[in-house]
mmCIF file of N, CA and C in Angstrom:
data_model
loop_
_atom_site.group_PDB
_atom_site.id
_atom_site.type_symbol
_atom_site.label_atom_id
_atom_site.label_comp_id
_atom_site.label_asym_id
_atom_site.label_seq_id
_atom_site.Cartn_x
_atom_site.Cartn_y
_atom_site.Cartn_z
ATOM 1 N N MET A 8 7.858 -10.429 -0.232
ATOM 2 C CA MET A 8 7.493 -10.377 1.164
ATOM 3 C C MET A 8 7.902 -11.700 1.812
ATOM 4 N N LYS A 9 8.694 -11.607 2.854
ATOM 5 C CA LYS A 9 9.112 -12.784 3.598
ATOM 6 C C LYS A 9 8.687 -12.638 5.048
ATOM 7 N N LEU A 10 8.055 -13.675 5.536
ATOM 8 C CA LEU A 10 7.629 -13.697 6.931
ATOM 9 C C LEU A 10 8.447 -14.750 7.668
ATOM 10 N N HIS A 11 8.752 -14.480 8.930
ATOM 11 C CA HIS A 11 9.450 -15.465 9.750
ATOM 12 C C HIS A 11 8.469 -16.481 10.327
ATOM 13 N N SER A 12 7.282 -16.005 10.687
ATOM 14 C CA SER A 12 6.259 -16.906 11.227
ATOM 15 C C SER A 12 4.904 -16.222 11.193
ATOM 16 N N ALA A 13 3.884 -17.051 11.305
ATOM 17 C CA ALA A 13 2.503 -16.586 11.448
ATOM 18 C C ALA A 13 1.837 -17.545 12.424
ATOM 19 N N THR A 14 1.121 -16.998 13.401
ATOM 20 C CA THR A 14 0.528 -17.799 14.461
ATOM 21 C C THR A 14 -0.858 -17.271 14.793
ATOM 22 N N LEU A 15 -1.805 -18.172 14.920
ATOM 23 C CA LEU A 15 -3.153 -17.779 15.321
ATOM 24 C C LEU A 15 -3.256 -17.712 16.833
ATOM 25 N N ASP A 16 -3.984 -16.719 17.338
ATOM 26 C CA ASP A 16 -4.225 -16.552 18.773
ATOM 27 C C ASP A 16 -5.731 -16.380 18.977
ATOM 28 N N ARG A 17 -6.399 -17.497 19.215
ATOM 29 C CA ARG A 17 -7.858 -17.473 19.350
ATOM 30 C C ARG A 17 -8.309 -16.619 20.539
ATOM 31 N N ASP A 18 -7.579 -16.683 21.654
ATOM 32 C CA ASP A 18 -7.968 -15.932 22.856
ATOM 33 C C ASP A 18 -8.019 -14.426 22.598
ATOM 34 N N ASN A 19 -7.118 -13.933 21.759
ATOM 35 C CA ASN A 19 -7.058 -12.498 21.476
ATOM 36 C C ASN A 19 -7.589 -12.146 20.090
ATOM 37 N N LEU A 20 -8.234 -13.119 19.424
ATOM 38 C CA LEU A 20 -8.819 -12.915 18.094
ATOM 39 C C LEU A 20 -7.805 -12.271 17.148
ATOM 40 N N SER A 21 -6.605 -12.877 17.107
ATOM 41 C CA SER A 21 -5.503 -12.278 16.358
ATOM 42 C C SER A 21 -4.729 -13.298 15.539
ATOM 43 N N LEU A 22 -4.090 -12.786 14.513
ATOM 44 C CA LEU A 22 -3.129 -13.512 13.703
ATOM 45 C C LEU A 22 -1.805 -12.786 13.869
ATOM 46 N N MET A 23 -0.880 -13.398 14.610
ATOM 47 C CA MET A 23 0.416 -12.791 14.899
ATOM 48 C C MET A 23 1.355 -13.032 13.716
ATOM 49 N N ILE A 24 2.124 -12.005 13.346
ATOM 50 C CA ILE A 24 3.035 -12.091 12.211
ATOM 51 C C ILE A 24 4.415 -11.625 12.644
ATOM 52 N N SER A 25 5.417 -12.447 12.350
ATOM 53 C CA SER A 25 6.802 -12.061 12.609
ATOM 54 C C SER A 25 7.495 -11.864 11.263
ATOM 55 N N ALA A 26 8.097 -10.682 11.080
ATOM 56 C CA ALA A 26 8.768 -10.347 9.831
ATOM 57 C C ALA A 26 9.741 -9.200 10.095
ATOM 58 N N GLU A 27 10.606 -8.957 9.135
ATOM 59 C CA GLU A 27 11.470 -7.780 9.238
ATOM 60 C C GLU A 27 10.686 -6.594 8.693
ATOM 61 N N ILE A 28 10.349 -5.665 9.581
ATOM 62 C CA ILE A 28 9.507 -4.528 9.221
ATOM 63 C C ILE A 28 10.242 -3.244 9.555
ATOM 64 N N ASP A 29 10.301 -2.356 8.588
ATOM 65 C CA ASP A 29 10.907 -1.044 8.790
ATOM 66 C C ASP A 29 9.782 -0.075 9.156
ATOM 67 N N PHE A 30 9.791 0.401 10.389
ATOM 68 C CA PHE A 30 8.721 1.268 10.873
ATOM 69 C C PHE A 30 8.534 2.496 9.983
ATOM 70 N N GLU A 31 9.644 3.091 9.552
ATOM 71 C CA GLU A 31 9.575 4.323 8.749
ATOM 72 C C GLU A 31 8.997 4.078 7.359
ATOM 73 N N HIS A 32 9.062 2.848 6.896
ATOM 74 C CA HIS A 32 8.542 2.493 5.563
ATOM 75 C C HIS A 32 7.553 1.336 5.684
ATOM 76 N N PHE A 33 6.671 1.442 6.661
ATOM 77 C CA PHE A 33 5.713 0.379 6.957
ATOM 78 C C PHE A 33 4.891 -0.004 5.734
ATOM 79 N N GLU A 34 4.568 0.972 4.897
ATOM 80 C CA GLU A 34 3.739 0.690 3.725
ATOM 81 C C GLU A 34 4.407 -0.312 2.784
ATOM 82 N N GLN A 35 5.743 -0.382 2.791
ATOM 83 C CA GLN A 35 6.444 -1.340 1.929
ATOM 84 C C GLN A 35 6.218 -2.778 2.392
ATOM 85 N N PHE A 36 5.854 -2.953 3.635
ATOM 86 C CA PHE A 36 5.477 -4.260 4.158
ATOM 87 C C PHE A 36 3.959 -4.453 4.077
ATOM 88 N N ALA A 37 3.213 -3.467 4.531
ATOM 89 C CA ALA A 37 1.769 -3.605 4.699
ATOM 90 C C ALA A 37 1.000 -3.691 3.379
ATOM 91 N N GLU A 38 1.386 -2.929 2.395
ATOM 92 C CA GLU A 38 0.653 -2.968 1.130
ATOM 93 C C GLU A 38 0.778 -4.319 0.431
ATOM 94 N N PRO A 39 1.997 -4.900 0.309
ATOM 95 C CA PRO A 39 2.082 -6.253 -0.269
ATOM 96 C C PRO A 39 1.372 -7.303 0.589
ATOM 97 N N LEU A 40 1.410 -7.133 1.907
ATOM 98 C CA LEU A 40 0.707 -8.061 2.786
ATOM 99 C C LEU A 40 -0.792 -8.013 2.512
ATOM 100 N N ALA A 41 -1.351 -6.823 2.460
ATOM 101 C CA ALA A 41 -2.782 -6.674 2.180
ATOM 102 C C ALA A 41 -3.132 -7.266 0.811
ATOM 103 N N ALA A 42 -2.276 -7.057 -0.174
ATOM 104 C CA ALA A 42 -2.522 -7.610 -1.508
ATOM 105 C C ALA A 42 -2.483 -9.140 -1.483
ATOM 106 N N ALA A 43 -1.520 -9.715 -0.760
ATOM 107 C CA ALA A 43 -1.415 -11.174 -0.662
ATOM 108 C C ALA A 43 -2.635 -11.775 0.018
ATOM 109 N N LEU A 44 -3.251 -11.009 0.907
ATOM 110 C CA LEU A 44 -4.432 -11.475 1.635
ATOM 111 C C LEU A 44 -5.732 -11.077 0.948
ATOM 112 N N ASP A 45 -5.625 -10.432 -0.211
ATOM 113 C CA ASP A 45 -6.787 -9.968 -0.955
ATOM 114 C C ASP A 45 -7.663 -9.043 -0.108
ATOM 115 N N CYS A 46 -7.007 -8.186 0.680
ATOM 116 C CA CYS A 46 -7.696 -7.212 1.525
ATOM 117 C C CYS A 46 -7.574 -5.826 0.912
ATOM 118 N N SER A 47 -8.616 -5.046 1.036
ATOM 119 C CA SER A 47 -8.512 -3.641 0.655
ATOM 120 C C SER A 47 -8.127 -2.853 1.907
ATOM 121 N N ILE A 48 -7.422 -1.763 1.690
ATOM 122 C CA ILE A 48 -6.936 -0.926 2.787
ATOM 123 C C ILE A 48 -7.869 0.256 2.955
ATOM 124 N N GLY A 49 -8.331 0.442 4.177
ATOM 125 C CA GLY A 49 -9.169 1.585 4.501
ATOM 126 C C GLY A 49 -8.312 2.679 5.097
ATOM 127 N N GLU A 50 -8.642 3.072 6.285
ATOM 128 C CA GLU A 50 -7.884 4.153 6.915
ATOM 129 C C GLU A 50 -6.524 3.676 7.415
ATOM 130 N N ARG A 51 -5.610 4.629 7.459
ATOM 131 C CA ARG A 51 -4.248 4.368 7.937
ATOM 132 C C ARG A 51 -3.972 5.335 9.078
ATOM 133 N N GLN A 52 -3.642 4.767 10.235
ATOM 134 C CA GLN A 52 -3.319 5.600 11.397
ATOM 135 C C GLN A 52 -1.911 5.254 11.845
ATOM 136 N N TRP A 53 -1.203 6.257 12.339
ATOM 137 C CA TRP A 53 0.126 6.009 12.886
ATOM 138 C C TRP A 53 0.457 7.058 13.909
ATOM 139 N N GLY A 54 1.362 6.680 14.783
ATOM 140 C CA GLY A 54 1.809 7.582 15.835
ATOM 141 C C GLY A 54 3.299 7.428 16.011
ATOM 142 N N ALA A 55 3.791 7.810 17.169
ATOM 143 C CA ALA A 55 5.225 7.809 17.435
ATOM 144 C C ALA A 55 5.834 6.417 17.339
ATOM 145 N N ASP A 56 5.099 5.382 17.751
ATOM 146 C CA ASP A 56 5.677 4.038 17.754
ATOM 147 C C ASP A 56 4.707 2.967 17.262
ATOM 148 N N ARG A 57 3.642 3.368 16.551
ATOM 149 C CA ARG A 57 2.627 2.386 16.169
ATOM 150 C C ARG A 57 1.957 2.741 14.848
ATOM 151 N N HIS A 58 1.695 1.705 14.061
ATOM 152 C CA HIS A 58 0.862 1.812 12.860
ATOM 153 C C HIS A 58 -0.382 0.987 13.108
ATOM 154 N N GLN A 59 -1.508 1.466 12.600
ATOM 155 C CA GLN A 59 -2.761 0.729 12.685
ATOM 156 C C GLN A 59 -3.554 1.020 11.422
ATOM 157 N N TRP A 60 -3.772 -0.010 10.635
ATOM 158 C CA TRP A 60 -4.488 0.128 9.366
ATOM 159 C C TRP A 60 -5.760 -0.703 9.397
ATOM 160 N N LEU A 61 -6.815 -0.142 8.871
ATOM 161 C CA LEU A 61 -8.080 -0.857 8.741
ATOM 162 C C LEU A 61 -8.064 -1.615 7.415
ATOM 163 N N LEU A 62 -8.308 -2.921 7.487
ATOM 164 C CA LEU A 62 -8.380 -3.761 6.298
ATOM 165 C C LEU A 62 -9.794 -4.297 6.152
ATOM 166 N N ASP A 63 -10.189 -4.540 4.916
ATOM 167 C CA ASP A 63 -11.476 -5.158 4.651
ATOM 168 C C ASP A 63 -11.239 -6.428 3.846
ATOM 169 N N PHE A 64 -11.756 -7.539 4.353
ATOM 170 C CA PHE A 64 -11.707 -8.795 3.623
ATOM 171 C C PHE A 64 -13.132 -9.292 3.461
ATOM 172 N N GLU A 65 -13.658 -9.131 2.263
ATOM 173 C CA GLU A 65 -15.009 -9.592 1.927
ATOM 174 C C GLU A 65 -16.051 -9.176 2.958
ATOM 175 N N GLY A 66 -15.962 -7.936 3.407
ATOM 176 C CA GLY A 66 -16.934 -7.393 4.359
ATOM 177 C C GLY A 66 -16.527 -7.503 5.818
ATOM 178 N N SER A 67 -15.476 -8.234 6.104
ATOM 179 C CA SER A 67 -14.978 -8.333 7.483
ATOM 180 C C SER A 67 -13.978 -7.212 7.733
ATOM 181 N N GLN A 68 -14.210 -6.464 8.787
ATOM 182 C CA GLN A 68 -13.323 -5.368 9.159
ATOM 183 C C GLN A 68 -12.225 -5.909 10.084
ATOM 184 N N LEU A 69 -10.992 -5.773 9.670
ATOM 185 C CA LEU A 69 -9.840 -6.263 10.414
ATOM 186 C C LEU A 69 -8.879 -5.107 10.641
ATOM 187 N N TRP A 70 -8.063 -5.220 11.664
ATOM 188 C CA TRP A 70 -7.052 -4.206 11.926
ATOM 189 C C TRP A 70 -5.664 -4.824 11.818
ATOM 190 N N LEU A 71 -4.805 -4.183 11.058
ATOM 191 C CA LEU A 71 -3.398 -4.555 10.975
ATOM 192 C C LEU A 71 -2.646 -3.611 11.902
ATOM 193 N N HIS A 72 -1.946 -4.174 12.876
ATOM 194 C CA HIS A 72 -1.217 -3.389 13.871
ATOM 195 C C HIS A 72 0.279 -3.672 13.769
ATOM 196 N N TYR A 73 1.081 -2.660 14.046
ATOM 197 C CA TYR A 73 2.522 -2.861 14.215
ATOM 198 C C TYR A 73 3.017 -1.901 15.282
ATOM 199 N N GLU A 74 3.671 -2.454 16.299
ATOM 200 C CA GLU A 74 4.270 -1.643 17.362
ATOM 201 C C GLU A 74 5.780 -1.746 17.261
ATOM 202 N N PHE A 75 6.414 -0.607 17.102
ATOM 203 C CA PHE A 75 7.850 -0.531 16.875
ATOM 204 C C PHE A 75 8.670 -1.062 18.043
ATOM 205 N N TYR A 76 8.399 -0.589 19.242
ATOM 206 C CA TYR A 76 9.253 -0.942 20.386
ATOM 207 C C TYR A 76 9.204 -2.431 20.720
ATOM 208 N N GLY A 77 8.076 -3.045 20.545
ATOM 209 C CA GLY A 77 7.969 -4.482 20.797
ATOM 210 C C GLY A 77 8.230 -5.310 19.552
ATOM 211 N N ASP A 78 8.380 -4.639 18.391
ATOM 212 C CA ASP A 78 8.536 -5.309 17.100
ATOM 213 C C ASP A 78 7.459 -6.385 16.949
ATOM 214 N N ILE A 79 6.209 -5.960 17.173
ATOM 215 C CA ILE A 79 5.066 -6.867 17.164
ATOM 216 C C ILE A 79 4.102 -6.450 16.049
ATOM 217 N N CYS A 80 3.703 -7.427 15.252
ATOM 218 C CA CYS A 80 2.747 -7.179 14.170
ATOM 219 C C CYS A 80 1.625 -8.206 14.284
ATOM 220 N N TRP A 81 0.383 -7.750 14.100
ATOM 221 C CA TRP A 81 -0.738 -8.672 14.148
ATOM 222 C C TRP A 81 -1.935 -8.103 13.413
ATOM 223 N N ILE A 82 -2.791 -9.014 13.002
ATOM 224 C CA ILE A 82 -4.077 -8.666 12.404
ATOM 225 C C ILE A 82 -5.141 -9.146 13.390
ATOM 226 N N SER A 83 -6.095 -8.285 13.679
ATOM 227 C CA SER A 83 -7.112 -8.654 14.660
ATOM 228 C C SER A 83 -8.512 -8.338 14.171
ATOM 229 N N THR A 84 -9.464 -9.015 14.796
ATOM 230 C CA THR A 84 -10.876 -8.729 14.607
ATOM 231 C C THR A 84 -11.478 -8.495 15.987
ATOM 232 N N LYS A 85 -12.558 -7.781 16.034
ATOM 233 C CA LYS A 85 -13.245 -7.553 17.306
ATOM 234 C C LYS A 85 -14.380 -8.551 17.505
ATOM 235 N N ARG A 86 -14.651 -9.344 16.467
ATOM 236 C CA ARG A 86 -15.798 -10.250 16.506
ATOM 237 C C ARG A 86 -15.345 -11.704 16.548
ATOM 238 N N ALA A 87 -15.735 -12.409 17.594
ATOM 239 C CA ALA A 87 -15.364 -13.819 17.750
ATOM 240 C C ALA A 87 -15.874 -14.671 16.585
ATOM 241 N N ASP A 88 -17.032 -14.301 16.032
ATOM 242 C CA ASP A 88 -17.585 -15.091 14.928
ATOM 243 C C ASP A 88 -16.827 -14.882 13.621
ATOM 244 N N GLU A 89 -15.839 -13.982 13.610
ATOM 245 C CA GLU A 89 -15.012 -13.779 12.418
ATOM 246 C C GLU A 89 -13.611 -14.370 12.564
ATOM 247 N N PHE A 90 -13.385 -15.160 13.609
ATOM 248 C CA PHE A 90 -12.076 -15.785 13.767
ATOM 249 C C PHE A 90 -11.765 -16.708 12.589
ATOM 250 N N ASP A 91 -12.805 -17.295 11.988
ATOM 251 C CA ASP A 91 -12.577 -18.144 10.823
ATOM 252 C C ASP A 91 -11.967 -17.368 9.666
ATOM 253 N N VAL A 92 -12.205 -16.070 9.585
ATOM 254 C CA VAL A 92 -11.568 -15.231 8.569
ATOM 255 C C VAL A 92 -10.060 -15.196 8.811
ATOM 256 N N LEU A 93 -9.664 -15.036 10.072
ATOM 257 C CA LEU A 93 -8.237 -15.047 10.397
ATOM 258 C C LEU A 93 -7.617 -16.403 10.083
ATOM 259 N N GLU A 94 -8.355 -17.474 10.330
ATOM 260 C CA GLU A 94 -7.855 -18.814 9.990
ATOM 261 C C GLU A 94 -7.634 -18.938 8.484
ATOM 262 N N TYR A 95 -8.548 -18.412 7.700
ATOM 263 C CA TYR A 95 -8.412 -18.440 6.248
ATOM 264 C C TYR A 95 -7.194 -17.623 5.805
ATOM 265 N N LEU A 96 -7.034 -16.423 6.365
ATOM 266 C CA LEU A 96 -5.896 -15.571 6.009
ATOM 267 C C LEU A 96 -4.578 -16.215 6.418
ATOM 268 N N TYR A 97 -4.583 -16.914 7.536
ATOM 269 C CA TYR A 97 -3.405 -17.659 7.974
ATOM 270 C C TYR A 97 -2.970 -18.643 6.885
ATOM 271 N N GLY A 98 -3.920 -19.328 6.294
ATOM 272 C CA GLY A 98 -3.617 -20.255 5.204
ATOM 273 C C GLY A 98 -3.014 -19.553 4.000
ATOM 274 N N LEU A 99 -3.473 -18.335 3.719
ATOM 275 C CA LEU A 99 -2.913 -17.573 2.597
ATOM 276 C C LEU A 99 -1.475 -17.132 2.866
ATOM 277 N N LEU A 100 -1.125 -16.947 4.138
ATOM 278 C CA LEU A 100 0.236 -16.500 4.484
ATOM 279 C C LEU A 100 1.272 -17.616 4.456
ATOM 280 N N THR A 101 0.835 -18.859 4.581
ATOM 281 C CA THR A 101 1.758 -19.984 4.692
ATOM 282 C C THR A 101 2.856 -19.992 3.626
ATOM 283 N N PRO A 102 2.570 -19.738 2.347
ATOM 284 C CA PRO A 102 3.639 -19.767 1.348
ATOM 285 C C PRO A 102 4.710 -18.675 1.544
ATOM 286 N N TYR A 103 4.410 -17.657 2.312
ATOM 287 C CA TYR A 103 5.347 -16.548 2.522
ATOM 288 C C TYR A 103 6.233 -16.730 3.748
ATOM 289 N N VAL A 104 5.980 -17.772 4.534
ATOM 290 C CA VAL A 104 6.731 -17.988 5.764
ATOM 291 C C VAL A 104 8.033 -18.722 5.467
ATOM 292 N N THR A 105 9.132 -18.076 5.852
ATOM 293 C CA THR A 105 10.468 -18.657 5.770
ATOM 294 C C THR A 105 11.084 -18.535 7.149
ATOM 295 N N PRO A 106 11.018 -19.602 7.947
ATOM 296 C CA PRO A 106 11.540 -19.522 9.328
ATOM 297 C C PRO A 106 13.011 -19.116 9.359
ATOM 298 N N THR A 107 13.373 -18.331 10.372
ATOM 299 C CA THR A 107 14.775 -17.948 10.559
ATOM 300 C C THR A 107 15.489 -19.062 11.295
ATOM 301 N N LYS A 108 16.786 -19.113 11.107
ATOM 302 C CA LYS A 108 17.583 -20.158 11.759
ATOM 303 C C LYS A 108 18.193 -19.666 13.029
#
């Protein structure tokens, strides 16, 4: 798994992820990502241009999103008091980030 970047967005309670993601084979990206973050995968939802997976990290419910048309991927929480979980996961992603030139 190679990521181009990972960025925290406190205002939107999100961890933004830039990577090469194949929409048709999203699980080939998302499953290794969840494993690297030590998250279990709950429900998986998808539509014409979007994937949304429920992740669990030590009791924190997070959502992994990917929108095809915007080529945007992020992990979010709905609870401001769980932003520290996203900060921790950000640290776990650092070894996988290989910036593009």
